[in-house]
Short mmCIF file of C-alpha atoms in Angstrom, two decimals:
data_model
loop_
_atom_site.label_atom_id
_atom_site.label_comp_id
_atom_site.label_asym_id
_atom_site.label_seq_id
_atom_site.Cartn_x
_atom_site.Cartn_y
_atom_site.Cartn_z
CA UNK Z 1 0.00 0.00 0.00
CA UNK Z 2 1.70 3.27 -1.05
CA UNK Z 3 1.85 6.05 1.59
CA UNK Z 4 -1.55 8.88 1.43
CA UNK Z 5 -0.31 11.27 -1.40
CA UNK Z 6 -0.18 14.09 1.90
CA UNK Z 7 -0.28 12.64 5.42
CA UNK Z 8 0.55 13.75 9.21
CA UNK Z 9 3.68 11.89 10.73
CA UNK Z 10 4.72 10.90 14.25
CA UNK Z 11 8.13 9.97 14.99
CA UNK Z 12 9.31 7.66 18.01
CA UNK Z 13 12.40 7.64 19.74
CA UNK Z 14 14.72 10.67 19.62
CA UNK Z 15 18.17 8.65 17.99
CA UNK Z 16 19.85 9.34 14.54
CA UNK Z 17 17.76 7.84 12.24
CA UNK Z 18 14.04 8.87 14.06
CA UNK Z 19 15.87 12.96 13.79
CA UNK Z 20 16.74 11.91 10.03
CA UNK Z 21 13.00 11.00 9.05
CA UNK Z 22 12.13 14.55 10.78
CA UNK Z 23 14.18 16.24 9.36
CA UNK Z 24 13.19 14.76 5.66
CA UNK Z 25 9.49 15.53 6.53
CA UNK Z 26 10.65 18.91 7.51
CA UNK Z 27 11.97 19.51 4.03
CA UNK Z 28 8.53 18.14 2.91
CA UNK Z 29 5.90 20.02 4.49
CA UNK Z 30 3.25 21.35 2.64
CA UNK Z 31 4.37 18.59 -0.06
CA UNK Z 32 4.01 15.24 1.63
CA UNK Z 33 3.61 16.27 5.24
CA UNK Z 34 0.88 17.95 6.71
CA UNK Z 35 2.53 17.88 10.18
CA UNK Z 36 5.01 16.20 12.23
CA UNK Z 37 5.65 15.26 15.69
CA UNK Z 38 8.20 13.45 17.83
CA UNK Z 39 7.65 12.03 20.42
CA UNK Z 40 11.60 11.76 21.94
CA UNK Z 41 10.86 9.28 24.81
CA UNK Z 42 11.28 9.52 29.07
CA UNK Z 43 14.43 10.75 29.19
CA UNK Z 44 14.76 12.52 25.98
CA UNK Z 45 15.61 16.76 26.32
CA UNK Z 46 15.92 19.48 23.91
CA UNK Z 47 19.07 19.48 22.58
CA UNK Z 48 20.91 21.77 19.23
CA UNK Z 49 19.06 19.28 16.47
CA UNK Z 50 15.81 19.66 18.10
CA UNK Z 51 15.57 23.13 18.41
CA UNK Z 52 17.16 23.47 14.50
CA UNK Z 53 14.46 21.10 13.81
CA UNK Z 54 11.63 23.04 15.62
CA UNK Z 55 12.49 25.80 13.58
CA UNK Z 56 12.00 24.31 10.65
CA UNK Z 57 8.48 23.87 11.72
CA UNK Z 58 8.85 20.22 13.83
CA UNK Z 59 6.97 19.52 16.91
CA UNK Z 60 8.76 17.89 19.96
CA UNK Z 61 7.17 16.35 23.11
CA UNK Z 62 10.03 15.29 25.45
CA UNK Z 63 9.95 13.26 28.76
CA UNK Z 64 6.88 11.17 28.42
CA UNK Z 65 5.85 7.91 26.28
CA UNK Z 66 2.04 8.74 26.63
CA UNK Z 67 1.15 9.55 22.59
CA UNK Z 68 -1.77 11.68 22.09
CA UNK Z 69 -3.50 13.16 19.03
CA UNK Z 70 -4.16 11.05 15.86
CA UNK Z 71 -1.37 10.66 12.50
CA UNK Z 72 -1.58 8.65 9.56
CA UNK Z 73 1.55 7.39 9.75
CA UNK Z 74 3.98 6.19 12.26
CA UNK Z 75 7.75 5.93 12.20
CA UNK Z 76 9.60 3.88 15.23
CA UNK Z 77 12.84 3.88 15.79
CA UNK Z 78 14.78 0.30 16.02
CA UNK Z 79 15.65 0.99 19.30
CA UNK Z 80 11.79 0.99 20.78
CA UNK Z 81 10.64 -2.73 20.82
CA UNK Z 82 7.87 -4.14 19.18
CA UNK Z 83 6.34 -5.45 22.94
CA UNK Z 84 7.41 -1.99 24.64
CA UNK Z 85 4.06 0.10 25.57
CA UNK Z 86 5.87 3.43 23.62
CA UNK Z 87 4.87 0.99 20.62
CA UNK Z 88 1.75 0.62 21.56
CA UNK Z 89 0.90 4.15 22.04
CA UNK Z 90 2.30 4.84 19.08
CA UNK Z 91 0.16 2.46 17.05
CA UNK Z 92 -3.14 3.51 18.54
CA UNK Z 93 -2.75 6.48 17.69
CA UNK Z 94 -1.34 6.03 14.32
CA UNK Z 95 -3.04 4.42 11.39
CA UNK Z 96 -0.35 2.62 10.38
CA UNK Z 97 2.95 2.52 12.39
CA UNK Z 98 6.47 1.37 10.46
CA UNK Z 99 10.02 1.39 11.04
CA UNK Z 100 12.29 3.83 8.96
CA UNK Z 101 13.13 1.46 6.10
CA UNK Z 102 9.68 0.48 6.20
CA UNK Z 103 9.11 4.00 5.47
CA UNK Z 104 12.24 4.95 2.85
CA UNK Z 105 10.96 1.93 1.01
CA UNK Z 106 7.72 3.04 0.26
CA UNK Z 107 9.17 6.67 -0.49
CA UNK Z 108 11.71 4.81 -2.90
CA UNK Z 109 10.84 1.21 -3.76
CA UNK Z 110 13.36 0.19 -6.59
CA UNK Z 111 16.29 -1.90 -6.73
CA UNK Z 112 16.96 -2.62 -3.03
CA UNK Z 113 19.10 -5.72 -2.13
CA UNK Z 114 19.05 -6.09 1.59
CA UNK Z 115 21.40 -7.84 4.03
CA UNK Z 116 20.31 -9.30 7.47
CA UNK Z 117 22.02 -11.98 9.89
CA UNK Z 118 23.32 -12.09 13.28
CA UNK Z 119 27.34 -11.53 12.48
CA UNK Z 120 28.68 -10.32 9.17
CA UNK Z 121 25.95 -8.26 7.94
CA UNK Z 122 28.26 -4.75 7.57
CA UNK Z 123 31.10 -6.83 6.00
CA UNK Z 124 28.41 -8.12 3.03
CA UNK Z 125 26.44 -5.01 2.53
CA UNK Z 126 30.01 -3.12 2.23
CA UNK Z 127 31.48 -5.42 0.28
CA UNK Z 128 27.76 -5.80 -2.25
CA UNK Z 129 27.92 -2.01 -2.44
CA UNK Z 130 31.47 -2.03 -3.81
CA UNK Z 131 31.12 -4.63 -6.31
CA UNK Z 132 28.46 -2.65 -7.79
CA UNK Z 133 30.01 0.36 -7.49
CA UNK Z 134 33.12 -1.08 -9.38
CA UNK Z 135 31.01 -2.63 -11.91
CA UNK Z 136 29.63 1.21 -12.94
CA UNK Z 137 26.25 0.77 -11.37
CA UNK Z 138 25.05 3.57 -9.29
CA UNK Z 139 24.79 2.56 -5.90
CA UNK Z 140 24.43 3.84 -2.03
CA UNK Z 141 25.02 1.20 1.14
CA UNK Z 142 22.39 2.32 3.80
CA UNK Z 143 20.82 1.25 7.16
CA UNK Z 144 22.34 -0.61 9.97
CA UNK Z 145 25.56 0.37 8.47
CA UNK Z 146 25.60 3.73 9.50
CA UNK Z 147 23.06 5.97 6.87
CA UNK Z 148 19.53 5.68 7.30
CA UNK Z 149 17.90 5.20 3.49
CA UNK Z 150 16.01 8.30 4.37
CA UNK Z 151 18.60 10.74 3.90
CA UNK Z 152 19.62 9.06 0.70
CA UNK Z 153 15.99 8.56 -1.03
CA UNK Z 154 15.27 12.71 -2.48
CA UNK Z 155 18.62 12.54 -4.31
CA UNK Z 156 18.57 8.81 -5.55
CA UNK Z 157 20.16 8.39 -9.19
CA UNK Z 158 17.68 6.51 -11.68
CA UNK Z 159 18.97 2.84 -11.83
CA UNK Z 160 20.40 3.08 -8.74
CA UNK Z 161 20.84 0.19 -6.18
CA UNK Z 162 19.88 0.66 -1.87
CA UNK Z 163 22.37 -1.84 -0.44
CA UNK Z 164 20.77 -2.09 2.68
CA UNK Z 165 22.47 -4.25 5.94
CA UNK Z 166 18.92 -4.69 8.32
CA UNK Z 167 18.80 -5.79 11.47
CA UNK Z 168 15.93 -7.68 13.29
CA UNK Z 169 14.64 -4.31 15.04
CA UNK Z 170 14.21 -2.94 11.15
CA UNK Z 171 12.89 -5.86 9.58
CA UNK Z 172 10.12 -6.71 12.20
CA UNK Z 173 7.66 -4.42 11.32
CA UNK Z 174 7.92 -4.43 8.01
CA UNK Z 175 5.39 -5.12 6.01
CA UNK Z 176 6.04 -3.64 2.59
CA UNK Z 177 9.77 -3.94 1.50
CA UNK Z 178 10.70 -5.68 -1.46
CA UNK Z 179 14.35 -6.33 -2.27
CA UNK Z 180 15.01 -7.89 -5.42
CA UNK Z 181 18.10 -9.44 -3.69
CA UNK Z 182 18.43 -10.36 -0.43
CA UNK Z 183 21.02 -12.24 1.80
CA UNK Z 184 20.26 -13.96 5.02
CA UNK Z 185 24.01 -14.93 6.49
CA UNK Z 186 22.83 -16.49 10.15
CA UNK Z 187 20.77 -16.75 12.67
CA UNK Z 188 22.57 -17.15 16.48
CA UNK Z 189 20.68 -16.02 20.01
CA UNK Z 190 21.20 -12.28 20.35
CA UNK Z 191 19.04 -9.31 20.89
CA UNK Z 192 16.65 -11.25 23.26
CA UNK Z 193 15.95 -8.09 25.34
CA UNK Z 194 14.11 -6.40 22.35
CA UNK Z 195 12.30 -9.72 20.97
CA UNK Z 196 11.47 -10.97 24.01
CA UNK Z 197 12.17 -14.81 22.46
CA UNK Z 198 14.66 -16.41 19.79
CA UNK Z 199 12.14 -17.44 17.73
CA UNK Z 200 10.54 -13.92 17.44
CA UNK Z 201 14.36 -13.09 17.16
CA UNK Z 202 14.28 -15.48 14.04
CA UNK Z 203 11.21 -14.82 12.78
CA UNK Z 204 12.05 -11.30 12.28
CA UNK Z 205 14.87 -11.88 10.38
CA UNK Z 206 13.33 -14.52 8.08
CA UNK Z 207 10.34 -11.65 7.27
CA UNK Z 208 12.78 -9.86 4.81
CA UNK Z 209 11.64 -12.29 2.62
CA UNK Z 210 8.28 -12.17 3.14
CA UNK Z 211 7.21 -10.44 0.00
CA UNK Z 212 9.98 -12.04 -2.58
CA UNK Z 213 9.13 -14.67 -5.20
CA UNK Z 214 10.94 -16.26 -8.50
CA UNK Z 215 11.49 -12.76 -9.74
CA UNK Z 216 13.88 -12.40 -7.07
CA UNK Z 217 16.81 -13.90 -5.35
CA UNK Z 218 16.97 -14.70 -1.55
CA UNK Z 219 20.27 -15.69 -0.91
CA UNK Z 220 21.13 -17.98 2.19
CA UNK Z 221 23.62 -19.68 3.72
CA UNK Z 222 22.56 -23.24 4.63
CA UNK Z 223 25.88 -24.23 6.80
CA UNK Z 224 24.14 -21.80 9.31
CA UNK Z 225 22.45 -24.53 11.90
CA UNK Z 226 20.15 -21.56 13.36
CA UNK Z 227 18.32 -20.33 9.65
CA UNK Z 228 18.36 -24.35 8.38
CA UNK Z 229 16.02 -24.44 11.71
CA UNK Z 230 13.44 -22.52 9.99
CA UNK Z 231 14.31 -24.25 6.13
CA UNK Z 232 10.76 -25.02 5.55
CA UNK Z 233 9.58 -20.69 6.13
CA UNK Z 234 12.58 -20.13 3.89
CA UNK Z 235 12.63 -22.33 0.86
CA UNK Z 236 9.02 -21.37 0.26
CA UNK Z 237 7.03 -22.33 -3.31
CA UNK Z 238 7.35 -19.87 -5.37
CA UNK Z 239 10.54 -18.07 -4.06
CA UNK Z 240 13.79 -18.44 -5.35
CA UNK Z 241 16.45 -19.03 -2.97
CA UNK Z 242 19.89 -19.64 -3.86
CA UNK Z 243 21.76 -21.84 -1.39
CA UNK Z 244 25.28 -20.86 0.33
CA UNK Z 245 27.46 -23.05 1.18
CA UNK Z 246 31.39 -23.91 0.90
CA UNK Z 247 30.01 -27.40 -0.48
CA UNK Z 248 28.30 -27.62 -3.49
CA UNK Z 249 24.62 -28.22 -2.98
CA UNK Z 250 23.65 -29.00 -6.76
CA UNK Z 251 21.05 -26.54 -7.20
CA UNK Z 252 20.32 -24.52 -9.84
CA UNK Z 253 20.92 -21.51 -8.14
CA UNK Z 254 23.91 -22.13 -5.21
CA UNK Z 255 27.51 -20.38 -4.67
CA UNK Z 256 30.19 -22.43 -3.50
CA UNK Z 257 33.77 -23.38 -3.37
CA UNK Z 258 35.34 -26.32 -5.69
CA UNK Z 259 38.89 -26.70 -5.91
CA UNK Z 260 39.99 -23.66 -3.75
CA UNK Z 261 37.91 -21.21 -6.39
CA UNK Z 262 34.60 -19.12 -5.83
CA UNK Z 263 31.46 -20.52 -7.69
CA UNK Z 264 28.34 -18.87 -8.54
CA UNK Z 265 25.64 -20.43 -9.97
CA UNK Z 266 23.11 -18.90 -11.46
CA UNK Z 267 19.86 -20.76 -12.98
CA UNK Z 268 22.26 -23.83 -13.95
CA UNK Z 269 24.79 -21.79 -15.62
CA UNK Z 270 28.62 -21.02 -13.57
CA UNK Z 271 30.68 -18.32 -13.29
CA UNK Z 272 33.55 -18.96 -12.05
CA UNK Z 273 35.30 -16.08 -9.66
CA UNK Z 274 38.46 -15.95 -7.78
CA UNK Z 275 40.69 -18.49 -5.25
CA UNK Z 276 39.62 -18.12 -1.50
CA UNK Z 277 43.34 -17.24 -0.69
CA UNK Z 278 42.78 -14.23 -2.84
CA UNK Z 279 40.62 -12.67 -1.14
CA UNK Z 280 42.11 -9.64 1.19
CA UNK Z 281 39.50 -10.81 4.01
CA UNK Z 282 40.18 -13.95 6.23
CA UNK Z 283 38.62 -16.77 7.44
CA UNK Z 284 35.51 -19.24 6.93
CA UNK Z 285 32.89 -16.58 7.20
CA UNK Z 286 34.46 -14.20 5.01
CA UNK Z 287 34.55 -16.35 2.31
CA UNK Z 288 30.67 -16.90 2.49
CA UNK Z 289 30.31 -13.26 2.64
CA UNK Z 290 32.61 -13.09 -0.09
CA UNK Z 291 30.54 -15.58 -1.82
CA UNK Z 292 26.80 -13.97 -1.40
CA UNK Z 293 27.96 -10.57 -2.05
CA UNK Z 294 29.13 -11.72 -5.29
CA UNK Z 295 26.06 -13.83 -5.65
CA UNK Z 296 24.26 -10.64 -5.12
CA UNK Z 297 26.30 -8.60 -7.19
CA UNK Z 298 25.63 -10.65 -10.37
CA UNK Z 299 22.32 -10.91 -9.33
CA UNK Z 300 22.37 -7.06 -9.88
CA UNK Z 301 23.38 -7.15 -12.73
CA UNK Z 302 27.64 -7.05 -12.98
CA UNK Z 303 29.71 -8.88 -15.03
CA UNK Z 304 31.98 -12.13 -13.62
CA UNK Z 305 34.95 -10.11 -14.95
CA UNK Z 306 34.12 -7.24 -12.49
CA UNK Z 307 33.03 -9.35 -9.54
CA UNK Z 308 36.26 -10.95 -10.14
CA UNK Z 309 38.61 -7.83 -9.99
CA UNK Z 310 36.25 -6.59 -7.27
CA UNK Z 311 36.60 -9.25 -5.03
CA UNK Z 312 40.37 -9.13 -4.57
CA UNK Z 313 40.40 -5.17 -4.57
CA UNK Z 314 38.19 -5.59 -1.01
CA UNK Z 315 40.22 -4.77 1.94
CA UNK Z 316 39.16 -5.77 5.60
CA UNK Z 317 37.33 -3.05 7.43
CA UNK Z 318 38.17 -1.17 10.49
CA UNK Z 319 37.14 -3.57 13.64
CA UNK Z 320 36.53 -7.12 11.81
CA UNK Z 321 39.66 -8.96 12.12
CA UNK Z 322 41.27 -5.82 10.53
CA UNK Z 323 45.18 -6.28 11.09
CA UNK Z 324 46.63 -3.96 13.73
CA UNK Z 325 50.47 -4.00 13.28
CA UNK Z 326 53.19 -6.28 14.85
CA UNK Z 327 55.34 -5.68 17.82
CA UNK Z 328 58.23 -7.94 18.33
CA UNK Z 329 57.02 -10.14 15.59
CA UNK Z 330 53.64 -10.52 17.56
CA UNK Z 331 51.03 -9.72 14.80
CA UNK Z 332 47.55 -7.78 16.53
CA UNK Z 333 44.43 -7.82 15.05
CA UNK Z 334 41.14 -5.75 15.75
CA UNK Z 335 38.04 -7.97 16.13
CA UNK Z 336 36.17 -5.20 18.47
CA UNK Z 337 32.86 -5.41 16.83
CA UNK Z 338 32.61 -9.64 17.87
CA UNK Z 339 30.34 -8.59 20.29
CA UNK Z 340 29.06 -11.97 21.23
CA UNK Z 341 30.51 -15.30 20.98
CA UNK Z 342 28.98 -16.42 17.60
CA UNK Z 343 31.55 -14.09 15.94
CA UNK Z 344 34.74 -15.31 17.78
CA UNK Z 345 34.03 -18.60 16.63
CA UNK Z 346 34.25 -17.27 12.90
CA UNK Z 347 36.79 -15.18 13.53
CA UNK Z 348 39.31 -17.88 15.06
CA UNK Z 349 38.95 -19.60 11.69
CA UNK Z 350 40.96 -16.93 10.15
CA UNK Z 351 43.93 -18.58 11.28
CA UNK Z 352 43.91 -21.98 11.21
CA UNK Z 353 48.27 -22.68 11.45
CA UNK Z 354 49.08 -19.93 13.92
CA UNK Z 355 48.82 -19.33 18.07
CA UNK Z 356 46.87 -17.55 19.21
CA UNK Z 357 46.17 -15.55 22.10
CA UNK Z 358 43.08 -14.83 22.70
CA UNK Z 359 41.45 -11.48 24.36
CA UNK Z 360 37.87 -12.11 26.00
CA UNK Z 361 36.16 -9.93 27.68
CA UNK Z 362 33.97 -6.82 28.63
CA UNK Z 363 29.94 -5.84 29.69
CA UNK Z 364 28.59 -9.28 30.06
CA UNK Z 365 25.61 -10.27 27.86
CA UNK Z 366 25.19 -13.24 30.13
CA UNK Z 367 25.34 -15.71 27.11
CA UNK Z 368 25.84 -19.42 27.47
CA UNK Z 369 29.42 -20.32 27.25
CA UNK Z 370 30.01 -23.93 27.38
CA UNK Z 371 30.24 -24.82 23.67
CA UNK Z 372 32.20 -21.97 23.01
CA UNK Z 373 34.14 -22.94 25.45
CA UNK Z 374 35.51 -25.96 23.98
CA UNK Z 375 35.70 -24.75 20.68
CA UNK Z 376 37.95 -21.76 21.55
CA UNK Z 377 40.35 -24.67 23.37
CA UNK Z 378 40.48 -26.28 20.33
CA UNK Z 379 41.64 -22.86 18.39
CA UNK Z 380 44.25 -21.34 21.02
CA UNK Z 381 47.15 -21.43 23.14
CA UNK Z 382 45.84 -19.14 25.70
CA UNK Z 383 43.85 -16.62 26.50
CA UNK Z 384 43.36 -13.27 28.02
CA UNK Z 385 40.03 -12.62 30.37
CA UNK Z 386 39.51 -8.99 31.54
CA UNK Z 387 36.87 -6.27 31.90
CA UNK Z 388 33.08 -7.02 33.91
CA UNK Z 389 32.81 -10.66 32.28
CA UNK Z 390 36.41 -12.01 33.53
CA UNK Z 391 35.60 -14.02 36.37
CA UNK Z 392 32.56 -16.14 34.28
CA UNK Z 393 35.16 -16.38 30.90
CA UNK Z 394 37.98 -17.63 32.69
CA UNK Z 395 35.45 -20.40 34.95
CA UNK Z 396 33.55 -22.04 31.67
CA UNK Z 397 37.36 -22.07 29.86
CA UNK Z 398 37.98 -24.10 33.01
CA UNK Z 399 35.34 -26.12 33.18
CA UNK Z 400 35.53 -26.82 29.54
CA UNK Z 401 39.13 -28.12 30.04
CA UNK Z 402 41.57 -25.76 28.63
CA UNK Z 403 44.61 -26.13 31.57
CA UNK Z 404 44.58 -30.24 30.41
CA UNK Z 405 44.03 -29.28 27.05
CA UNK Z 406 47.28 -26.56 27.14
CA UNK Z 407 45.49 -23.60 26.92
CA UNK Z 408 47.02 -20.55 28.98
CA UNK Z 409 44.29 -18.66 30.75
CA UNK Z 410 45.03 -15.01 32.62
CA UNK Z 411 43.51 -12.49 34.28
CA UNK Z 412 43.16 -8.63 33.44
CA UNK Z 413 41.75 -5.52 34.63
CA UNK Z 414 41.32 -3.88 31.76
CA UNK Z 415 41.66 -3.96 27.46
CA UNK Z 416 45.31 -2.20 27.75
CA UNK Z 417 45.63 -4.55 31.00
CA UNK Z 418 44.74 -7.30 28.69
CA UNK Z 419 47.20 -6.40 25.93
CA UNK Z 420 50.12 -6.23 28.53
CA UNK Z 421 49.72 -9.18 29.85
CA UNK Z 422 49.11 -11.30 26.24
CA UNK Z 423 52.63 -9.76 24.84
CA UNK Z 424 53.85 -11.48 27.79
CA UNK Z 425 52.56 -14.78 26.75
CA UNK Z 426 53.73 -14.56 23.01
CA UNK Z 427 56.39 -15.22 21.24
CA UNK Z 428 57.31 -14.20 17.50
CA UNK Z 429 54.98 -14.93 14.72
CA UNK Z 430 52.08 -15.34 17.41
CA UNK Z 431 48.70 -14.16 16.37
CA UNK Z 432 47.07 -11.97 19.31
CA UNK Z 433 43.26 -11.94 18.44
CA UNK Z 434 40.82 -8.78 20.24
CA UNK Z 435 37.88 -10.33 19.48
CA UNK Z 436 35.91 -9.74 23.12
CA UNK Z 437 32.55 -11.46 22.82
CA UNK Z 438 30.79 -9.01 25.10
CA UNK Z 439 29.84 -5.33 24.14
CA UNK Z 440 32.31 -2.56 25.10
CA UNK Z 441 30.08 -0.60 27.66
CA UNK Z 442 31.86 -1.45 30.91
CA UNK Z 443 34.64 0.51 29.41
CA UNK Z 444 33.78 2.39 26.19
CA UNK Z 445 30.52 4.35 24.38
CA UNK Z 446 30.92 1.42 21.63
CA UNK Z 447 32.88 -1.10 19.85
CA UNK Z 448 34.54 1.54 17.94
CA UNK Z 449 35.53 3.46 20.62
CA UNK Z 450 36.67 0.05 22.26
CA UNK Z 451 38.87 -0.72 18.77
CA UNK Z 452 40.23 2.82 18.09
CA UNK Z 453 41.45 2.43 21.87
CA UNK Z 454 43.18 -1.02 21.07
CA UNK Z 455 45.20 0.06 18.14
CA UNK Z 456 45.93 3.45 19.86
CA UNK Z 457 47.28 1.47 22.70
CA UNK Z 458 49.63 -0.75 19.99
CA UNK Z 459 50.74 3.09 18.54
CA UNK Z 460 51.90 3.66 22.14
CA UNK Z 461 53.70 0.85 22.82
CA UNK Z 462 55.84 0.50 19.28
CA UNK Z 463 56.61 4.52 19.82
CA UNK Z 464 57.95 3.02 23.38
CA UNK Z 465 59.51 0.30 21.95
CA UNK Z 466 61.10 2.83 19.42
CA UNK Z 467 62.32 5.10 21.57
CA UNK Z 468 63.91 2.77 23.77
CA UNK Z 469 65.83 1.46 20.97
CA UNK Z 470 67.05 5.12 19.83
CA UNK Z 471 67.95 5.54 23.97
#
């Protein structure tokens, strides 16, 4: 259903992207918008945007969650959960309520290939965007990834492509949005606070396919144990779904690896890309995001040739196993956005011959750890547990055996505690892995703030290193 030719909008939730969709209706008043209102939330206060925004003939309510008066449409922000009663309020007293891609969709409905899945979804939608982009064709990454669609749909090229990373907060209202592409990567427990249940968490994710059929490609990778859980909503009749894998599956549409070389496969006919060991970005998972971005890619409409050249031209980016520099030999890398323990896992695949010490630790999500557990003493020689989620790290590496298995295991206050103490533990040509399976909060505003500290800490101690030399 397209949006009322003029309609009156309320906005919840006073964060980036709820400001962005004011300040687009702002530009639209008298257009599209007879009137909008935001509602910022309890503890939301006037602040430089606001009052820019108010002047441009906005209308704030701050400090409450109690919605009165009557709009045609609502916008939530992904922050405010479906189950939360701000929603509710919101939705009585909206005709329809939607989340902002929801919303930028309808505004702008072509040519959208979305990306959604637990860990790996910036990586993809990065890595689809420049594919395109160095095949000639027009497009814009947006969403999760940092730019809301909204702010990119007035000045949209014709032809152009959204390459849009969801999460499960943006997809789970959604009723609307179409991609032509999409790319499901995995489905592991995180989020529960919002969605209340996994399967609510899955559910949402599987809904960005809700609306696709044979026209379209859904693209999924069917190693991942948590979306092969819901196979039967996902390889629906009358959708198209290409299947992921490292191992050929034999269907007509799959991407794969045979004989250390990329394979895409696309209604029974090949193309065949580049080795795995050319790619720039390492490990397991990046090779099936390497594979349905290109899968997406072609699916867009670039050449093999281009995918190919593309592919190898795609450097790591900043906090996902990005390499940090060596001191003494010792080679760092910054895996601060593996925020839970899913994304370890992966990430300790990207180096398969080396040791490596491990750094665990920060604001604990209280996640099961047993499984991981063993599986990170089957991938290091020690590791490094610091921060709020030390003590409970450091118990279930116990428990799971890593002292008769050889595994080192230390104690740290802190992430530049942490780093101390692992240079003491390696030795040349060791691999020292940040990759903290807990968000950054008992220290930092973010995982970025968290990773920029880590390498700035590494700048500190080679200009030390340095200087003692020259002494």
């Amino acid at each position: 259903m397209p949006l009322p030719q003029t309609f009156s909008l309320l906005v919840l939730g006073q964060g980036s992207s709820g400001l962005d969709v004011v300040q687009w209706a702002c530009s639209h008043l008298g257009d599209r918008v007879s009137d909008v209102t935001m509602y910022g939330g309890a503890k939301a206060q006037p602040n430089d945007r606001t009052r820019e925004l108010e002047r441009a003939g906005a209308r704030f309510v701050f400090g409450t969650e109690d919605v009165e008066g009557a709009y045609d449409i609502c916008v939530s922000s992904p922050g405010i959960s479906e189950f939360s009663d701000f929603f509710a309020a919101g939705r009585a007293h909206s005709n329809e309520i939607m989340g902002e891609p929801e919303f930028a969709f309808r505004l702008s409905p072509s040519n959208w290939c979305a990306v959604t899945g637990t860990n790996g979804k910036t990586t993809t939608t990065s890595l689809v965007d420049h594919l395109l982009r160095f095949a000639d064709i027009p497009s814009v990454a947006v969403g999760n990834i940092g730019n809301p669609p909204i702010n990119e749909v007035d000045g949209r090229a014709d032809g152009s492509w959204f390459c849009a990373e969801l999460s499960s907060y943006q997809i789970a209202t959604t009723k609307e949005l179409h991609p032509r592409v999409a790319i499901l990567l995995n489905i592991t427990d995180d989020h529960l606070a919002w969605h209340r249940t996994h399967e609510n968490y899955a559910e949402a994710k599987i809904r960005l396919f809700q609306n696709m059929d044979e026209c379209d490609l859904a693209i999924v990778d069917v190693e991942d144990e948590g979306n092969m859980a819901h196979r039967d909503e996902i390889f629906k009749s009358g959708r198209r779904v290409l299947s992921l894998s490292c191992e050929d599956s034999g269907a007509d549409d799959a991407a794969f690896v045979r004989d250390g070389r990329m394979v895409v496969r696309l209604a029974g006919v090949e193309n065949e890309l580049v080795s795995t060991a050319d790619l720039q970005i390492a490990g397991h998972h990046n090779v099936i995001n390497a594979l349905a971005a290109a899968a997406a890619a072609l699916a867009c409409g670039t050449s093999a040739a281009s995918v190919r050249a593309g592919l190898v031209n795609f450097a790591p980016l900043e906090h996902r196993i990005e390499p940090a520099g060596s001191i003494a030999g010792v080679r760092f890398y910054n895996d601060s956005k593996a925020t839970n323990t899913d994304a370890v896992e992966k990430a300790l695949t990207a180096f398969p011959r080396d040791r490596v010490i491990l750094l665990l630790g920060g604001h604990d999500k209280g996640t099961p750890l047993e499984d991981f557990s063993r599986i990170v003493c089957q991938h290091v020689v020690a590791v490094v547990c610091f921060g709020e989620a030390a003590e409970r790290f450091e118990h279930a590496l116990e428990f799971a055996g890593a002292k008769g298995s050889g595994v080192t295991l230390a104690r740290a206050e802190h992430m530049r505690d942490a780093v101390d103490v692992a240079r003491t533990l390696a030795h040349a040509d060791d691999v020292v892995l940040f990759s903290p399976a807990c968000s950054s909060f008992d220290e930092f505003s973010g995982y970025e703030e968290r990773g920029r500290a880590f390498k700035s800490y590494l700048d500190e101690l080679r200009a030390a290193d340095a200087a003692a030399i020259e002494g």
